[in-house]
Coordinates of N, CA, C and O in Angstrom, one line a residue:
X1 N -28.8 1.6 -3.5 CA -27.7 0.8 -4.0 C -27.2 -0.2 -3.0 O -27.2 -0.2 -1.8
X2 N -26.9 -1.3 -4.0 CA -26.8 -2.7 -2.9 C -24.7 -2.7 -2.6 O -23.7 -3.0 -3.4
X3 N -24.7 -2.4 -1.4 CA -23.2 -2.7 -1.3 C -23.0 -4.0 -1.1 O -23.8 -4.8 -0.7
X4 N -21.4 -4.4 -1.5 CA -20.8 -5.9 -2.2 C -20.3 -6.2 -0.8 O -19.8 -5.5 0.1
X5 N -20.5 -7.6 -0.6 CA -20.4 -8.4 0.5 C -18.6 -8.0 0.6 O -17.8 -7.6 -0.2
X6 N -18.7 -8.2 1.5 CA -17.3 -7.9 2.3 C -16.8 -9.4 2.1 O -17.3 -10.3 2.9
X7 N -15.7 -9.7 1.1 CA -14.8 -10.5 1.1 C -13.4 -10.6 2.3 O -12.7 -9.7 2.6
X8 N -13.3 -12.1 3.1 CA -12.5 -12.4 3.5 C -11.2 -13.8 3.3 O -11.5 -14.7 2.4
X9 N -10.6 -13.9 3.6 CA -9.5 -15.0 3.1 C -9.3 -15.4 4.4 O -8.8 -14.7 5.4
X10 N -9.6 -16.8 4.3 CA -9.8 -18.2 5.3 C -8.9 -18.5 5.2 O -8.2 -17.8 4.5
X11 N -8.3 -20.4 6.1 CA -7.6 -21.3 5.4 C -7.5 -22.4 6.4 O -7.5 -22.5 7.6
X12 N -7.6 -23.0 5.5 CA -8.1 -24.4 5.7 C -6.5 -25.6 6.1 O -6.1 -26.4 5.2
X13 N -6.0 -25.5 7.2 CA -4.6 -26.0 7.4 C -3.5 -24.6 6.5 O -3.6 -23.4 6.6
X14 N -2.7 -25.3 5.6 CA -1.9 -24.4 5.5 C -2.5 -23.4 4.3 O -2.0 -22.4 4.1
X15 N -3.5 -23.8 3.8 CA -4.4 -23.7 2.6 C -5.0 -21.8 2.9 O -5.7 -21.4 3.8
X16 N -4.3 -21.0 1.9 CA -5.4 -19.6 1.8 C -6.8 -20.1 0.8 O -6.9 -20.7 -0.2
X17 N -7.5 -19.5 1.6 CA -9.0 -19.3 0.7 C -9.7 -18.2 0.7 O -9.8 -17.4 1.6
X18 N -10.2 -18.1 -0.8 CA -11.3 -16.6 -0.9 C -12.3 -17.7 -1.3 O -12.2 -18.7 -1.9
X19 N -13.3 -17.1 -0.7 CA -14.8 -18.0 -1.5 C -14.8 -19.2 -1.6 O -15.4 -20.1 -2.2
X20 N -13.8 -19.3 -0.8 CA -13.5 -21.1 -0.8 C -12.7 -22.1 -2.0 O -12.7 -23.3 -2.2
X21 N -12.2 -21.2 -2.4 CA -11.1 -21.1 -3.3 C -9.5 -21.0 -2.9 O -9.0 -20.2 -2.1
X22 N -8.8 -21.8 -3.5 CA -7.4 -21.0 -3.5 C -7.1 -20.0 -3.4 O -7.7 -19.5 -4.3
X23 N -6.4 -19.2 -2.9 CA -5.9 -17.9 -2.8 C -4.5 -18.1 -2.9 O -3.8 -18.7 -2.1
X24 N -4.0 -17.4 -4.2 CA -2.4 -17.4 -3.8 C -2.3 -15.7 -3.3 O -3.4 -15.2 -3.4
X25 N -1.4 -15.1 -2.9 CA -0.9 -14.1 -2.3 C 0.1 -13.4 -3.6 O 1.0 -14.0 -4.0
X26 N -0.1 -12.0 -4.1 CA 0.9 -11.9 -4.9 C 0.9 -10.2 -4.8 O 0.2 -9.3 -5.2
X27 N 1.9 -10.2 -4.1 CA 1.6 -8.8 -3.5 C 3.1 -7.5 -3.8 O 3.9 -8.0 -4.6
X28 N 3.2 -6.6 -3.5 CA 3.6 -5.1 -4.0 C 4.3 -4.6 -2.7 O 3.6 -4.8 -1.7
X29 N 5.4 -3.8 -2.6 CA 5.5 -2.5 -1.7 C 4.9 -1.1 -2.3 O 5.3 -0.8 -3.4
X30 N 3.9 -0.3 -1.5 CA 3.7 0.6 -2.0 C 4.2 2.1 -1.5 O 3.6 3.2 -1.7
X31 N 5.2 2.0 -0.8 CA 5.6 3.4 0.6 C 4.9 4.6 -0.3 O 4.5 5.5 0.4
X32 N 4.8 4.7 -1.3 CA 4.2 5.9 -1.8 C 3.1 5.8 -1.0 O 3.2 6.6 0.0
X33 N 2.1 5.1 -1.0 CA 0.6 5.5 -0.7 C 0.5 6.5 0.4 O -0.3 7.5 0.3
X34 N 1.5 6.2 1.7 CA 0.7 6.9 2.5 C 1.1 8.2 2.6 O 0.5 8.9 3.4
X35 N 2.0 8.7 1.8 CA 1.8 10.1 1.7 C 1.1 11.0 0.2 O 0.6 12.2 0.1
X36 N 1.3 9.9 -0.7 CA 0.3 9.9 -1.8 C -1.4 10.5 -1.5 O -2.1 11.3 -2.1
X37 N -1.6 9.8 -0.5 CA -3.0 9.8 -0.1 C -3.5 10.5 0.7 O -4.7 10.6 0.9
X38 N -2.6 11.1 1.4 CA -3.2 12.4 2.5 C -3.7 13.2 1.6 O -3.3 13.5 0.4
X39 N -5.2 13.8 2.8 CA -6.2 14.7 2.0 C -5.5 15.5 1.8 O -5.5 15.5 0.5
X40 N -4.5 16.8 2.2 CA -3.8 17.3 1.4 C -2.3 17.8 2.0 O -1.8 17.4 3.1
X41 N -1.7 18.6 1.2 CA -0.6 19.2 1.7 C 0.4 18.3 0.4 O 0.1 17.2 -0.1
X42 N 1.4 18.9 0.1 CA 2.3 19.0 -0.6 C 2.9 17.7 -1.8 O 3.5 17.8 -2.9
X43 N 2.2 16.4 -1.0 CA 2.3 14.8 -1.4 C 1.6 14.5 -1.7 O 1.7 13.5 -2.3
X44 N 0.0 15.1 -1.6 CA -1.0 14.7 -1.6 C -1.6 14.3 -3.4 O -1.8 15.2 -4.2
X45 N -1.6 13.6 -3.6 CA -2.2 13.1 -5.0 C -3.0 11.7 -5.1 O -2.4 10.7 -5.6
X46 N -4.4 11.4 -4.5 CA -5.0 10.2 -4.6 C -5.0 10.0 -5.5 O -4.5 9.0 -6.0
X47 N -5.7 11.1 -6.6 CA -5.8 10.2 -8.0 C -4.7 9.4 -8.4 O -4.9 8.4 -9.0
X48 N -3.4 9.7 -7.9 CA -2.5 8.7 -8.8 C -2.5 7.6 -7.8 O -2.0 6.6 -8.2
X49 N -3.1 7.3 -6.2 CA -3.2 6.3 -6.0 C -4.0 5.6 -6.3 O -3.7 4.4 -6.1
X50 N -5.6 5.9 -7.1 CA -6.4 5.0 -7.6 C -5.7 4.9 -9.0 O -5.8 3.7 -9.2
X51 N -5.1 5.3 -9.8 CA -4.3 4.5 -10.9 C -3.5 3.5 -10.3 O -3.7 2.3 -10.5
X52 N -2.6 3.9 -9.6 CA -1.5 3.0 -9.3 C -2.1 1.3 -9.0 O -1.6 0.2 -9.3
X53 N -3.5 1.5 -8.1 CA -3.6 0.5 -7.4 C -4.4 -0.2 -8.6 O -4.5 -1.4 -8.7
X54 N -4.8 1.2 -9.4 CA -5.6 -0.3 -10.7 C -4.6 -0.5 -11.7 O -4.8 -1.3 -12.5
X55 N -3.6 0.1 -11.7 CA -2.2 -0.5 -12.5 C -2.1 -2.1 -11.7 O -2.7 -3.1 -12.1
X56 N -1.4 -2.0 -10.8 CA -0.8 -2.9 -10.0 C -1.9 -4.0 -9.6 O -1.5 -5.2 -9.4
X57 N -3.3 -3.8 -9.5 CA -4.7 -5.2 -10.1 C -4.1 -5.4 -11.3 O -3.2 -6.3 -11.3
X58 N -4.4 -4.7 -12.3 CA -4.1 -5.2 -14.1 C -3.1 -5.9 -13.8 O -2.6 -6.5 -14.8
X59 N -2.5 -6.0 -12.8 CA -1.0 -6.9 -13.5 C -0.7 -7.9 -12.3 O 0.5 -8.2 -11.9
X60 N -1.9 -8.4 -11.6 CA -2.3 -9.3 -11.0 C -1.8 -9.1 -9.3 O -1.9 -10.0 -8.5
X61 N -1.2 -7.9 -8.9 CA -0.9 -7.9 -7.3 C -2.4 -7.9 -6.7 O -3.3 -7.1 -7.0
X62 N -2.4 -8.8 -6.0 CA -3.4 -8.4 -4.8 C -3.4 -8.2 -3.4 O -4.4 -8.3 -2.6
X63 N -2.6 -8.0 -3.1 CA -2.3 -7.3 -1.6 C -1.2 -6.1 -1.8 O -0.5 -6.2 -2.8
X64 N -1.2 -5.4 -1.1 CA 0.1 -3.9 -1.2 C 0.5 -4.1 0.5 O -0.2 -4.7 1.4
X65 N 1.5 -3.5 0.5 CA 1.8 -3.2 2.0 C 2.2 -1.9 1.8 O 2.9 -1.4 1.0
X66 N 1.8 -1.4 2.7 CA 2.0 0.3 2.8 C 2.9 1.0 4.0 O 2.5 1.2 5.2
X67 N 3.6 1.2 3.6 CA 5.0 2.2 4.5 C 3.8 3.4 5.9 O 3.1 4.3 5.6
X68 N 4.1 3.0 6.7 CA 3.3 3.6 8.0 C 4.2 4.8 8.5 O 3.7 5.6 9.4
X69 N 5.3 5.0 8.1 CA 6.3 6.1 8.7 C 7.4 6.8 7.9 O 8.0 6.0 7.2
X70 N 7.7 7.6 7.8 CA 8.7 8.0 6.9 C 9.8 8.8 8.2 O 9.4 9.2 9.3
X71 N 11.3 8.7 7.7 CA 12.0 9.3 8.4 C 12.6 10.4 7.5 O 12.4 10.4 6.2
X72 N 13.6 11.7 8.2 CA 14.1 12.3 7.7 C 15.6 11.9 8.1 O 16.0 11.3 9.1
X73 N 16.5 12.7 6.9 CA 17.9 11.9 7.1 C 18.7 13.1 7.7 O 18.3 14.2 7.5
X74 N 19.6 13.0 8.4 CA 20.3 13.5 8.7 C 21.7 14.3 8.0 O 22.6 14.8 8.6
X75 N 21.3 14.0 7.0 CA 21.9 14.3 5.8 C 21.6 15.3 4.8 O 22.3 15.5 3.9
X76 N 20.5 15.9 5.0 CA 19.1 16.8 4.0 C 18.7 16.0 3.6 O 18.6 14.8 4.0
X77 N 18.3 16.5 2.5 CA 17.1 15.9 1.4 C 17.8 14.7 0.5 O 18.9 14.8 0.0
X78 N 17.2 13.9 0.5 CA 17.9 12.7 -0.4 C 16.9 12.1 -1.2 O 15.9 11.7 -0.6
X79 N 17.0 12.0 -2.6 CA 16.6 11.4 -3.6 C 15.7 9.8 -3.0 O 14.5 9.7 -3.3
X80 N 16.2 9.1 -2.3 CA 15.1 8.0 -2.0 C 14.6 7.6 -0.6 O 14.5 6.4 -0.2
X81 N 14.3 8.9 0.1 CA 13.3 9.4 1.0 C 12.1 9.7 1.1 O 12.1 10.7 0.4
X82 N 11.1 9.5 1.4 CA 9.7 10.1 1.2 C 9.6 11.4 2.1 O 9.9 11.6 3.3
X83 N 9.2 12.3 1.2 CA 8.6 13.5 2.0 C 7.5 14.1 1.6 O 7.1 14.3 0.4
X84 N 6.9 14.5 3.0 CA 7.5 14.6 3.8 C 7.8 14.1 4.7 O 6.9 13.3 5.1
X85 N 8.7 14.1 5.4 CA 8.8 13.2 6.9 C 8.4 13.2 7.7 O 8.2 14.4 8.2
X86 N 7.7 11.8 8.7 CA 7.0 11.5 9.7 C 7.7 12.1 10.7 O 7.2 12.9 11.6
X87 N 9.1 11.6 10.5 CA 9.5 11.5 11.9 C 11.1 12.6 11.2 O 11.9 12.6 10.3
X88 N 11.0 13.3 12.2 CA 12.3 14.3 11.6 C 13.4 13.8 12.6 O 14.4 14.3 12.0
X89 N 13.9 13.1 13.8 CA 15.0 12.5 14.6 C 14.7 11.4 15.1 O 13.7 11.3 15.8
X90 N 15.4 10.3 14.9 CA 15.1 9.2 16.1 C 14.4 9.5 17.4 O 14.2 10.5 18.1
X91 N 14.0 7.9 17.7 CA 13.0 8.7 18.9 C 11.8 8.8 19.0 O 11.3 9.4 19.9

């Protein structure tokens, strides 16, 4: 099987390019993913990260940025925290 050339984005002065093309940028927060995607343990669900990400293609995002840390609050558990938590105290 022939693997697909590895796409990159140039630019030409202020200009993005794919393929030598315009590239606009239209992109997403996804803090889910990175605990969505661990192979396992409690958060773990890729499958809904391969929907999510071909949701969010269908509806034209092409870049995500992905949350690299999660904190815990000092407070317990709260409704718009990710867990589990990276980091359980400042520091």
């Amino acid at each position: 099987m022939t693997q697909p050339t590895p796409q990159f984005v140039t630019r030409r002065g202020a200009q993005l390019l794919l393929d030598n093309q315009p590239f606009v940028v239209s992109g997403a927060n996804y803090w889910q993913a990175m605990n969505l995607g661990m192979p396992s343990g409690p958060s773990s669900n890729r499958a809904r990260v391969l929907r999510d990400l071909a949701d969010l293609s269908s509806r034209g995002i092409n870049m995500i940025r992905i949350l690299a840390a999660s904190e815990a609050s000092q407070f317990g558990k709260q409704p718009d925290r990710m867990y589990p938590a990276l980091m359980q105290a400042p520091g």
